[in-house]
Amino acid sequence: MSDNLNIKLLKQHAAILETALQTVNNVSKSITEEAAALDAELAPVQDATDALAACERAQERARFAEAKLSNAVADLRFVMAGGDPCRVCAVKCTFGEGNCKPVWRGEAGADL
């Protein structure tokens, strides 16, 4: 009779272990599915973060271009108001040597 009891206990333990293994597999599957869903939820956030970084880089380039344009307009107004163009010329020359090479030569066909 003791053998029958041992066999029943072994079957019961095997059933409990099978149930526990199935529960662990179900929980593992559920966690994997939740992780995949979370990754899918976070993908737009990463895309938005990348877009925000690209936007910030574009704004920085725009600020740089705006500063250069502002300087160019200021230089142009200075020269048009009768200022010395050599002060704003990018090619520095020694006065009086005749090797001055102005950056701007005027419009094509304009009378000088």
Coordinates of C-alpha atoms in Angstrom, one line a residue:
M1 CA 0.0 0.0 0.0
S2 CA 2.9 2.3 0.7
D3 CA 4.0 1.8 -2.9
N4 CA 0.6 3.0 -4.2
L5 CA 0.8 6.0 -1.9
N6 CA 4.3 6.9 -3.2
I7 CA 3.1 6.5 -6.8
K8 CA 0.1 8.8 -6.2
L9 CA 2.4 11.4 -4.5
L10 CA 4.9 11.2 -7.4
K11 CA 2.0 11.7 -9.9
Q12 CA 0.7 14.6 -7.8
H13 CA 4.2 16.3 -7.6
A14 CA 4.6 15.8 -11.4
A15 CA 1.2 17.4 -12.0
I16 CA 2.2 20.3 -9.7
L17 CA 5.5 20.7 -11.5
E18 CA 3.8 20.6 -14.9
T19 CA 1.3 23.3 -13.8
A20 CA 4.2 25.4 -12.4
L21 CA 6.1 25.0 -15.6
Q22 CA 3.1 26.0 -17.6
T23 CA 2.5 29.0 -15.4
V24 CA 6.1 30.1 -15.8
N25 CA 5.9 29.7 -19.6
N26 CA 2.6 31.7 -19.7
V27 CA 4.1 34.5 -17.5
S28 CA 7.3 34.5 -19.7
K29 CA 5.1 34.8 -22.9
S30 CA 3.0 37.5 -21.3
I31 CA 6.2 39.5 -20.3
T32 CA 7.6 39.1 -23.8
E33 CA 4.3 40.4 -25.4
E34 CA 4.2 43.3 -22.9
A35 CA 7.8 44.2 -23.8
A36 CA 7.0 44.1 -27.5
A37 CA 4.0 46.3 -26.9
L38 CA 6.1 48.7 -24.8
D39 CA 8.7 48.8 -27.6
A40 CA 6.0 49.6 -30.1
E41 CA 4.7 52.4 -27.8
L42 CA 8.2 53.9 -27.4
A43 CA 9.1 53.8 -31.1
P44 CA 7.2 57.0 -31.8
V45 CA 8.8 58.7 -28.8
Q46 CA 12.2 57.8 -30.2
D47 CA 11.2 59.1 -33.6
A48 CA 9.9 62.3 -31.9
T49 CA 13.2 62.6 -30.0
D50 CA 15.1 62.2 -33.3
A51 CA 12.9 64.8 -35.0
L52 CA 13.4 67.2 -32.1
A53 CA 17.2 66.9 -32.3
A54 CA 17.1 67.4 -36.1
C55 CA 14.8 70.5 -35.5
E56 CA 17.3 71.9 -33.0
R57 CA 20.2 71.4 -35.4
A58 CA 18.2 73.1 -38.2
Q59 CA 17.4 76.0 -35.8
E60 CA 21.1 76.4 -35.0
R61 CA 22.1 76.4 -38.7
A62 CA 19.3 79.0 -39.3
R63 CA 20.6 81.2 -36.4
F64 CA 24.2 81.0 -37.9
A65 CA 22.9 81.9 -41.4
E66 CA 20.8 84.7 -40.0
A67 CA 23.9 86.1 -38.1
K68 CA 26.0 85.9 -41.3
L69 CA 23.2 87.6 -43.3
S70 CA 22.9 90.3 -40.7
N71 CA 26.6 91.0 -40.8
A72 CA 26.6 91.1 -44.6
V73 CA 23.6 93.6 -44.6
A74 CA 25.4 95.8 -42.0
D75 CA 28.6 95.8 -44.2
L76 CA 26.6 96.6 -47.3
R77 CA 24.8 99.5 -45.6
F78 CA 28.2 100.7 -44.3
V79 CA 29.7 100.8 -47.8
M80 CA 26.5 102.2 -49.4
A81 CA 26.6 105.0 -46.8
G82 CA 30.1 106.0 -48.0
G83 CA 32.2 103.8 -45.7
D84 CA 35.6 102.5 -46.7
P85 CA 35.0 99.2 -48.5
C86 CA 38.5 98.0 -47.6
R87 CA 37.3 97.8 -43.9
V88 CA 34.8 95.1 -44.8
C89 CA 36.8 93.4 -47.6
A90 CA 37.6 89.8 -47.0
V91 CA 40.9 90.0 -49.0
K92 CA 43.2 92.2 -47.0
C93 CA 45.8 94.1 -49.0
T94 CA 48.5 96.5 -48.4
F95 CA 47.3 100.0 -49.3
G96 CA 49.1 101.6 -52.2
E97 CA 50.6 98.4 -53.7
G98 CA 47.8 98.0 -56.2
N99 CA 47.2 94.3 -55.4
C100 CA 43.7 94.9 -53.9
K101 CA 41.2 92.3 -55.1
P102 CA 37.7 93.3 -54.0
V103 CA 35.3 90.5 -53.4
W104 CA 32.4 92.2 -55.1
R105 CA 32.9 93.4 -58.7
G106 CA 29.4 94.6 -59.4
E107 CA 26.7 93.2 -61.6
A108 CA 27.6 91.9 -65.1
G109 CA 27.2 94.7 -67.7
A110 CA 26.9 97.5 -65.2
D111 CA 28.6 100.8 -66.0
L112 CA 31.5 101.4 -63.5

